[in-house]
PDB file of C-alpha atoms in Angstrom:
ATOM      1  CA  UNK A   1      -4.982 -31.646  13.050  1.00 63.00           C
ATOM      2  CA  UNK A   2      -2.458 -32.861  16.098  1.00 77.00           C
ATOM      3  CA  UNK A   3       0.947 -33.970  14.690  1.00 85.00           C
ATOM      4  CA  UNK A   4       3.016 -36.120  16.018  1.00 90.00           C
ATOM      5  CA  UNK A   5       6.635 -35.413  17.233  1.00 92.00           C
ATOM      6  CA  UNK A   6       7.921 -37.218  14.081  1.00 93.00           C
ATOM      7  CA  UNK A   7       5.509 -35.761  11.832  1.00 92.00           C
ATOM      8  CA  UNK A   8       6.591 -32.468  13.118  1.00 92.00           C
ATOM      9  CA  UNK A   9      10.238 -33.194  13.290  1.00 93.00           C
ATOM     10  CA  UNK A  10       9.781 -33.883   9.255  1.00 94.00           C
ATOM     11  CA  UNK A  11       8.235 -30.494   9.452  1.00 92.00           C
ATOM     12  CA  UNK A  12      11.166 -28.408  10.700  1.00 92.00           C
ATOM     13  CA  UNK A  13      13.702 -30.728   7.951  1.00 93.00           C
ATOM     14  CA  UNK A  14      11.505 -29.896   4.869  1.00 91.00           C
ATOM     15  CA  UNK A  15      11.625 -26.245   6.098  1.00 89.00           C
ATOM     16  CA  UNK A  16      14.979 -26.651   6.227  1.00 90.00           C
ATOM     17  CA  UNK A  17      16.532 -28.437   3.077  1.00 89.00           C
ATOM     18  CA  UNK A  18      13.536 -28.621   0.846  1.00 84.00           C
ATOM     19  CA  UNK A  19      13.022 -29.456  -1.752  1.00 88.00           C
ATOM     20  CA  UNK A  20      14.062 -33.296  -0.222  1.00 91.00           C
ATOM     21  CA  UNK A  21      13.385 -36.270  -0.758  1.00 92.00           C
ATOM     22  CA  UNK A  22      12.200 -38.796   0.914  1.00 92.00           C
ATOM     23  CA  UNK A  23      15.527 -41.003   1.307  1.00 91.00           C
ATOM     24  CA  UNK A  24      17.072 -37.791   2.288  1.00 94.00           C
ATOM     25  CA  UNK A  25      14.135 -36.997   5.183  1.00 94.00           C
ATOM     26  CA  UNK A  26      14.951 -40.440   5.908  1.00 94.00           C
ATOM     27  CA  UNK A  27      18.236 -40.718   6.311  1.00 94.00           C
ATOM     28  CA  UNK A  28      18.710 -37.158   8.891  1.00 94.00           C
ATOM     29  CA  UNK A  29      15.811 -39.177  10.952  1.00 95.00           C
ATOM     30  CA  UNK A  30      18.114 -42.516  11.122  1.00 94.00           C
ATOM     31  CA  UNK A  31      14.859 -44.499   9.823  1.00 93.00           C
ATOM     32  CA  UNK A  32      14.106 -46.445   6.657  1.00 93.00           C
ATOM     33  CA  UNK A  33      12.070 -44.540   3.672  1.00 90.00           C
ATOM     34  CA  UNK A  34       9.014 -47.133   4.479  1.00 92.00           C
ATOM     35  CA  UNK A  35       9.088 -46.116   7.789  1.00 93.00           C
ATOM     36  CA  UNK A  36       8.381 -42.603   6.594  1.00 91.00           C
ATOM     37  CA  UNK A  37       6.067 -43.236   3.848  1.00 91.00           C
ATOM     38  CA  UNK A  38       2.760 -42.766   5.930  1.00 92.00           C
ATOM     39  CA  UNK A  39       3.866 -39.666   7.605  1.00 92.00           C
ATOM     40  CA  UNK A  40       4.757 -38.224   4.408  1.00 93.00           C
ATOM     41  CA  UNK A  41       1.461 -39.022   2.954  1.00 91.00           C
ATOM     42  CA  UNK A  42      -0.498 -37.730   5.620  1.00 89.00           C
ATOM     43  CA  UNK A  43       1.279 -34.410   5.933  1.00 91.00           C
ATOM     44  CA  UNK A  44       0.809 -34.518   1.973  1.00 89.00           C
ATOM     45  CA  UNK A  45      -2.757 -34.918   2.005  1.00 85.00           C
ATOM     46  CA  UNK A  46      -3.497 -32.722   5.066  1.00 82.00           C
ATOM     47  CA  UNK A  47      -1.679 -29.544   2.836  1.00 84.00           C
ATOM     48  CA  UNK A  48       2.095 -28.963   4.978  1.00 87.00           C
ATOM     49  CA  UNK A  49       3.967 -30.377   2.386  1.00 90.00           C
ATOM     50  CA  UNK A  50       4.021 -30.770  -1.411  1.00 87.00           C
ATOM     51  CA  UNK A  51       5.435 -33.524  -3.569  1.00 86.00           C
ATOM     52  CA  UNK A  52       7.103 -33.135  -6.941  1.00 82.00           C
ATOM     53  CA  UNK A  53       8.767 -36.123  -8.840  1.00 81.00           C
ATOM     54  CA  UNK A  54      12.245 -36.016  -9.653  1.00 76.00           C
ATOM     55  CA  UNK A  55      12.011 -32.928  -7.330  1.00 78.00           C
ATOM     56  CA  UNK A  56      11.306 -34.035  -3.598  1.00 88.00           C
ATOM     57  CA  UNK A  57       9.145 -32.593  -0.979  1.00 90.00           C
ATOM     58  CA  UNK A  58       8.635 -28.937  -0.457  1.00 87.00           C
ATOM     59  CA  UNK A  59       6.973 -27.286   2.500  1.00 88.00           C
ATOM     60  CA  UNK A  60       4.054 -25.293   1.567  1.00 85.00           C
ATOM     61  CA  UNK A  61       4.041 -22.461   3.855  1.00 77.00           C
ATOM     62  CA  UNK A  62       0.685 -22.782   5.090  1.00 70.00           C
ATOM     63  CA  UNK A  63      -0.360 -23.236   8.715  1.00 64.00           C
ATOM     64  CA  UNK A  64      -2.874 -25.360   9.880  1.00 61.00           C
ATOM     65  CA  UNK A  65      -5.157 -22.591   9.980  1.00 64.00           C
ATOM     66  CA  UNK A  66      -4.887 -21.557   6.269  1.00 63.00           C
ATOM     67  CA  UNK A  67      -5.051 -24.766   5.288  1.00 61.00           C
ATOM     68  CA  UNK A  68      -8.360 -25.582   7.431  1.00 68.00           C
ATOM     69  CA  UNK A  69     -10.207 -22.318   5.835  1.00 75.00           C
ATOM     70  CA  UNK A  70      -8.637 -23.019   2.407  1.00 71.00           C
ATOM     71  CA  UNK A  71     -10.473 -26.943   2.988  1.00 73.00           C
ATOM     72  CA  UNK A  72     -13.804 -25.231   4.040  1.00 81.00           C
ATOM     73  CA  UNK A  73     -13.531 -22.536   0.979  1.00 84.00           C
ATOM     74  CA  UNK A  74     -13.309 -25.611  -1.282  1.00 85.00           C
ATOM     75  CA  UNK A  75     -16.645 -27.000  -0.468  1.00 90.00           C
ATOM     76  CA  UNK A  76     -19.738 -27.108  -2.117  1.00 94.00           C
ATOM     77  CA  UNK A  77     -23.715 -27.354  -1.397  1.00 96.00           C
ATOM     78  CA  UNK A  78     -24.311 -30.505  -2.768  1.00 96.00           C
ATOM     79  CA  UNK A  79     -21.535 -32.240  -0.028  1.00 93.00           C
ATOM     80  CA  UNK A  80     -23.586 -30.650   2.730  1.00 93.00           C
ATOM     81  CA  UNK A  81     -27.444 -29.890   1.404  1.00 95.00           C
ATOM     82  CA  UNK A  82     -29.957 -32.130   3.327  1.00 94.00           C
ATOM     83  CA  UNK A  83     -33.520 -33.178   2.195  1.00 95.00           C
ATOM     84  CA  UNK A  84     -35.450 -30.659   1.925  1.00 95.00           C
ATOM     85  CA  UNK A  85     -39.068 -30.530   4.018  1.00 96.00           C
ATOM     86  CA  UNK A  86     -41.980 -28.597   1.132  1.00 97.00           C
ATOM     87  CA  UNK A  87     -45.413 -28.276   2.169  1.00 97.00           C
ATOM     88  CA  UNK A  88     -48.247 -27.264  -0.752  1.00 97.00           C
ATOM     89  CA  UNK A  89     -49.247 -23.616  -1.064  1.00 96.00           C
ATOM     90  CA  UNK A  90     -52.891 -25.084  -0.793  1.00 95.00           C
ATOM     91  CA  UNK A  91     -52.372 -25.816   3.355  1.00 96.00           C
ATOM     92  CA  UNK A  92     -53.497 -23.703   6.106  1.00 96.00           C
ATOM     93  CA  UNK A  93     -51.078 -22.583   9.030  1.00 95.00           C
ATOM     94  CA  UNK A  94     -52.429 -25.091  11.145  1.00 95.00           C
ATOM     95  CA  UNK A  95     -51.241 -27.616   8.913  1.00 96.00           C
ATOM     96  CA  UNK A  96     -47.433 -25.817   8.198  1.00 96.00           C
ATOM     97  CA  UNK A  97     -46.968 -25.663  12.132  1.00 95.00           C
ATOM     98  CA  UNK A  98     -47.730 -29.545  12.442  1.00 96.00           C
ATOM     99  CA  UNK A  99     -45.347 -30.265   9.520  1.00 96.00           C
ATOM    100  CA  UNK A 100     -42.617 -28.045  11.262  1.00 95.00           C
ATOM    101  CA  UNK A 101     -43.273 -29.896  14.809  1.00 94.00           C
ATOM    102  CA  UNK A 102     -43.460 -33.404  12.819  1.00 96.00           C
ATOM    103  CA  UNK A 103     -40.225 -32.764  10.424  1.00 95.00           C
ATOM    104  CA  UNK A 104     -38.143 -30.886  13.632  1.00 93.00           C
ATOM    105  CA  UNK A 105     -37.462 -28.305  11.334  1.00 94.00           C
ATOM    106  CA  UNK A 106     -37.169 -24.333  11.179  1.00 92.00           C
ATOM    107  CA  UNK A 107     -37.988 -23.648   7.675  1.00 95.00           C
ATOM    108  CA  UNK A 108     -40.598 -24.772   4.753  1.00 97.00           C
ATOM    109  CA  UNK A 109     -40.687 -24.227   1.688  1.00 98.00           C
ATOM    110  CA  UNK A 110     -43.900 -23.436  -0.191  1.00 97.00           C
ATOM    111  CA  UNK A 111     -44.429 -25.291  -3.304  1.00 97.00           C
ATOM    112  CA  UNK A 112     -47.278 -24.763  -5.984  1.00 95.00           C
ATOM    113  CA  UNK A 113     -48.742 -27.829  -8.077  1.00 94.00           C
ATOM    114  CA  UNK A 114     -45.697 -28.396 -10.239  1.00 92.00           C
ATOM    115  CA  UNK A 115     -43.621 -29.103  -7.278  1.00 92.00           C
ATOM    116  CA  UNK A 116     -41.823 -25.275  -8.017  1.00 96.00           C
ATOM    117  CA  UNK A 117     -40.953 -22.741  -5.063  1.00 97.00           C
ATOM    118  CA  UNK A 118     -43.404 -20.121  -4.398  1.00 97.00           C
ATOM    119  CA  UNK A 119     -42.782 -19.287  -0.693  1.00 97.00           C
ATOM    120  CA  UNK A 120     -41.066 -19.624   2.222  1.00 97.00           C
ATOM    121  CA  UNK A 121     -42.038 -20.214   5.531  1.00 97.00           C
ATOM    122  CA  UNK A 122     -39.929 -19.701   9.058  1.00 94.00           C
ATOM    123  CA  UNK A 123     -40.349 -20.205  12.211  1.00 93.00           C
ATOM    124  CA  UNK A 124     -41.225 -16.420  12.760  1.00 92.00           C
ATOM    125  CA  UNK A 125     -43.961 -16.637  10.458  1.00 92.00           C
ATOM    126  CA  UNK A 126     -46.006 -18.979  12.116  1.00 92.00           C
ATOM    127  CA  UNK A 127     -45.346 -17.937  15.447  1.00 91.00           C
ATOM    128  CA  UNK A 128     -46.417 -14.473  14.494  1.00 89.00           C
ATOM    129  CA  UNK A 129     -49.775 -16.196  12.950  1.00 89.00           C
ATOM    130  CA  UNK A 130     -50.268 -18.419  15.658  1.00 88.00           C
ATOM    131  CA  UNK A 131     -49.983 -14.690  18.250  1.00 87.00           C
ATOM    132  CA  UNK A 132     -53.881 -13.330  16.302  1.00 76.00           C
ATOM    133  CA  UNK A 133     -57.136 -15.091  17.068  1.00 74.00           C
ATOM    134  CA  UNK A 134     -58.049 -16.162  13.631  1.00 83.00           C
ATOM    135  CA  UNK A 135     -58.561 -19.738  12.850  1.00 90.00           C
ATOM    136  CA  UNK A 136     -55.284 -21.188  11.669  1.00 92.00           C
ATOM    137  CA  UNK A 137     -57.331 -23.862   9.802  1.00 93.00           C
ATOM    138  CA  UNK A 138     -58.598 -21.566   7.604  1.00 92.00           C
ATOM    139  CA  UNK A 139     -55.711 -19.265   6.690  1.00 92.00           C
ATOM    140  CA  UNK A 140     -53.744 -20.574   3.866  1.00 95.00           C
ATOM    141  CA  UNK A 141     -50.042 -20.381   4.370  1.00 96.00           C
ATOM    142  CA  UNK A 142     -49.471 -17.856   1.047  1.00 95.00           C
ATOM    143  CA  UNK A 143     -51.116 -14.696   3.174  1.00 94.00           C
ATOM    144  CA  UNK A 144     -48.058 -15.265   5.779  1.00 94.00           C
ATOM    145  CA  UNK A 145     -45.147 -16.907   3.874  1.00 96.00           C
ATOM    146  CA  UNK A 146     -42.215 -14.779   2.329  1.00 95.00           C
ATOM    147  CA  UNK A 147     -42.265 -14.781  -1.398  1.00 94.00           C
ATOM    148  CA  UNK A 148     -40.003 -14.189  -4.606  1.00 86.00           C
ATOM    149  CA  UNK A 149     -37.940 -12.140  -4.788  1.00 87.00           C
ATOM    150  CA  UNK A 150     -37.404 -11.779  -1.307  1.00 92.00           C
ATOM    151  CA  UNK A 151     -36.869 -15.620  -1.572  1.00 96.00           C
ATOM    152  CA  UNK A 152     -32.946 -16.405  -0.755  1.00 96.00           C
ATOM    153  CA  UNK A 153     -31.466 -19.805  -2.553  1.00 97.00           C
ATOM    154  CA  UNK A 154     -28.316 -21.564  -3.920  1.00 97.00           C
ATOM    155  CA  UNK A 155     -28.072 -23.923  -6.611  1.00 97.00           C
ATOM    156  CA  UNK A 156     -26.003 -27.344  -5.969  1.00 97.00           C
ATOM    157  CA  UNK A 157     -22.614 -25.979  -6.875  1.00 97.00           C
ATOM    158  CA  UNK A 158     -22.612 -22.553  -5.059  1.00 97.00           C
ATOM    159  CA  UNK A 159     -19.616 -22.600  -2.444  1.00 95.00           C
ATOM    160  CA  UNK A 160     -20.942 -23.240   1.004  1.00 94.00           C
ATOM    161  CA  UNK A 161     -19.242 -20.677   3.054  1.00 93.00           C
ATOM    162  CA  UNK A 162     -21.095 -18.149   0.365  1.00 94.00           C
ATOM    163  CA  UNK A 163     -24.342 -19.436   1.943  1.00 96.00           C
ATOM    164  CA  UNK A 164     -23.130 -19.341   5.229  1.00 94.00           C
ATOM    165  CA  UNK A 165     -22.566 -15.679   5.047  1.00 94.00           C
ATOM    166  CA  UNK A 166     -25.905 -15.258   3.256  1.00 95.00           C
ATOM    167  CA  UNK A 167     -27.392 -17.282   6.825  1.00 94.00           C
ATOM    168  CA  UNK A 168     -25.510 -14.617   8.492  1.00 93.00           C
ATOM    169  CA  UNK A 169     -26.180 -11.282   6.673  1.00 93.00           C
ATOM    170  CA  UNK A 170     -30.253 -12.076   6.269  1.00 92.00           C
ATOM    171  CA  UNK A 171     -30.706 -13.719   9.311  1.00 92.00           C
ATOM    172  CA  UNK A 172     -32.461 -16.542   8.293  1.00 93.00           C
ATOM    173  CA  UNK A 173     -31.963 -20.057   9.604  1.00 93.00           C
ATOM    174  CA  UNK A 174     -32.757 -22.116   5.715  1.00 95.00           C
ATOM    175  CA  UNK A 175     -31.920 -21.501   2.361  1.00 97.00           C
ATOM    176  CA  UNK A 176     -33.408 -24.231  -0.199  1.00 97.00           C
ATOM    177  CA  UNK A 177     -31.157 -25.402  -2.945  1.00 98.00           C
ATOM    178  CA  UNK A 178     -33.097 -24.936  -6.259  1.00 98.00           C
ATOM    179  CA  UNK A 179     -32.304 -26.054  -9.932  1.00 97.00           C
ATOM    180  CA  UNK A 180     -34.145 -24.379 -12.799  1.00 96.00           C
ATOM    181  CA  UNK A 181     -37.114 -26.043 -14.739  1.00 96.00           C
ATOM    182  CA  UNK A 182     -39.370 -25.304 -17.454  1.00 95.00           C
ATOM    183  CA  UNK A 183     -41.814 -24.183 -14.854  1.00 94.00           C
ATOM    184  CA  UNK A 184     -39.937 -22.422 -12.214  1.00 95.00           C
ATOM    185  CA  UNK A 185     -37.400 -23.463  -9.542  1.00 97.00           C
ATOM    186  CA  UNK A 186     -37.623 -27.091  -8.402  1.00 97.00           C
ATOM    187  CA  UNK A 187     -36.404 -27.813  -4.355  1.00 97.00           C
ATOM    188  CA  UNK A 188     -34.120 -30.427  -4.348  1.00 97.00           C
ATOM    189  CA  UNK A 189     -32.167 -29.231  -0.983  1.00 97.00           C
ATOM    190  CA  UNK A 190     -31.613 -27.270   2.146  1.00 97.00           C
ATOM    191  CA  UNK A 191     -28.810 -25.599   3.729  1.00 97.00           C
ATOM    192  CA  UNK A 192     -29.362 -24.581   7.194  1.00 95.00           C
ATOM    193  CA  UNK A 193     -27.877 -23.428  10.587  1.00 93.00           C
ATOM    194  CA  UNK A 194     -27.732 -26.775  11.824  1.00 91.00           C
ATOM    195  CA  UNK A 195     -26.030 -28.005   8.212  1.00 91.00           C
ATOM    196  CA  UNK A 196     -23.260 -25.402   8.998  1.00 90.00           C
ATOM    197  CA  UNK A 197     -22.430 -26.673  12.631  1.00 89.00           C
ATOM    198  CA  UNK A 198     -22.547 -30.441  11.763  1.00 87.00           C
ATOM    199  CA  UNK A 199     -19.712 -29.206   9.167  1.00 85.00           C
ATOM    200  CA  UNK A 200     -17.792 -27.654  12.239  1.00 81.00           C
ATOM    201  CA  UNK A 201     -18.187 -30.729  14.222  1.00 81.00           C
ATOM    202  CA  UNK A 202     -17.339 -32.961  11.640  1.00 78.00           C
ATOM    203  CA  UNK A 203     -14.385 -30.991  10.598  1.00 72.00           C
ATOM    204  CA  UNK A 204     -13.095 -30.877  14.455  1.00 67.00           C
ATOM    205  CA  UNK A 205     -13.865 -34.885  14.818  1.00 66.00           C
ATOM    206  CA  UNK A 206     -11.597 -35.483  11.410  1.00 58.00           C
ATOM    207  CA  UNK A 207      -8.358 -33.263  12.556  1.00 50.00           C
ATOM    208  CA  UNK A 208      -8.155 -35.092  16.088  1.00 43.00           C
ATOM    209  CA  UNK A 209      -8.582 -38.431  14.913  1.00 39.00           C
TER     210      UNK A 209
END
């Protein structure tokens, strides 16, 4: 995030003198503790400094770097997941590829009749399908889709930047978000490519606001 010149200049005095408090910050910058109090509270919040009572303010040591991955470390798949997009294992390719044009999406996951994962289906897959000159209405997605265990998913609390690197290292553009039933594992999410960069973009609209 961009600091101001004050915000800074508190910066540089916690550095300094800390711990400090607040009448103290306030008195080497001429201006009244009220004056101060929504500076301090941002720089508080945002991570460069620390508050103690009875103590004062501390700086943390932390630049706005380490404090930007420690913030994206924190978070987990259920901030992020988005709905997920399931066709039935009982569908031809013809139909998947319609559902992927329809939904704008690049995964989908297979599901059987209790609503449980049984496959997943990319992009690839259907392109690959969609290359022979078979009758796409009459091949059932299971003969193409990618199925357990070579399935990769997260559950709800999983850290997101673990997913990200799973994204990365299996170069896959979805993972589904599952929860465990009585009768297999239930999609109730997806993490995807596109998930990760709206994060990025978020996180850069939130630090120059």
């Amino acid at each position: 995030m961009d600091l101001s010149k004050r915000q800074q200049r508190i910066i540089e005095i916690v550095k300094a003198d800390g711990p400090i408090t607040g009448e103290q910050i306030a008195d080497q910058l001429a201006l009244t503790r009220a004056t101060l109090r929504p500076d301090l509270a941002i720089l508080t919040m945002a991570g460069f400094l620390d508050a103690r009572p009875r103590v004062g303010y501390f700086y943390t040591g932390k630049t706005g770097s380490e404090l930007l991955t420690e913030k994206i470390k924190r978070y987990k798949v259920h901030e992020f997941q988005q709905v997920p997009v399931a066709v039935s294992e009982k569908v031809s390719v013809y139909d998947a590829i319609s559902t992927m044009f329809l939904e704008d999406v690049g995964t989908l996951f297979v599901v059987n009749e209790n609503a449980c994962l049984v496959g997943v289906l990319s992009r690839k897959d259907l392109l690959r399908a969609s290359m022979g000159s078979q009758d796409l209405s009459s091949v059932p997605v299971p003969i193409i889709m990618t199925r357990m265990p070579n399935i990769t998913v997260c559950r709800k609390n999983d850290l997101l930047i673990d997913v990200a690197h799973q994204l990365i290292s299996r170069q896959i553009d979805g993972v589904p978000v599952v929860k465990d039933t009585e009768n297999g594992l239930e999609v109730i999410g997806r993490i995807t490519k596109t998930t990760m960069t709206k994060l990025l973009v978020e996180i850069t609209m939130e630090d120059t606001i």
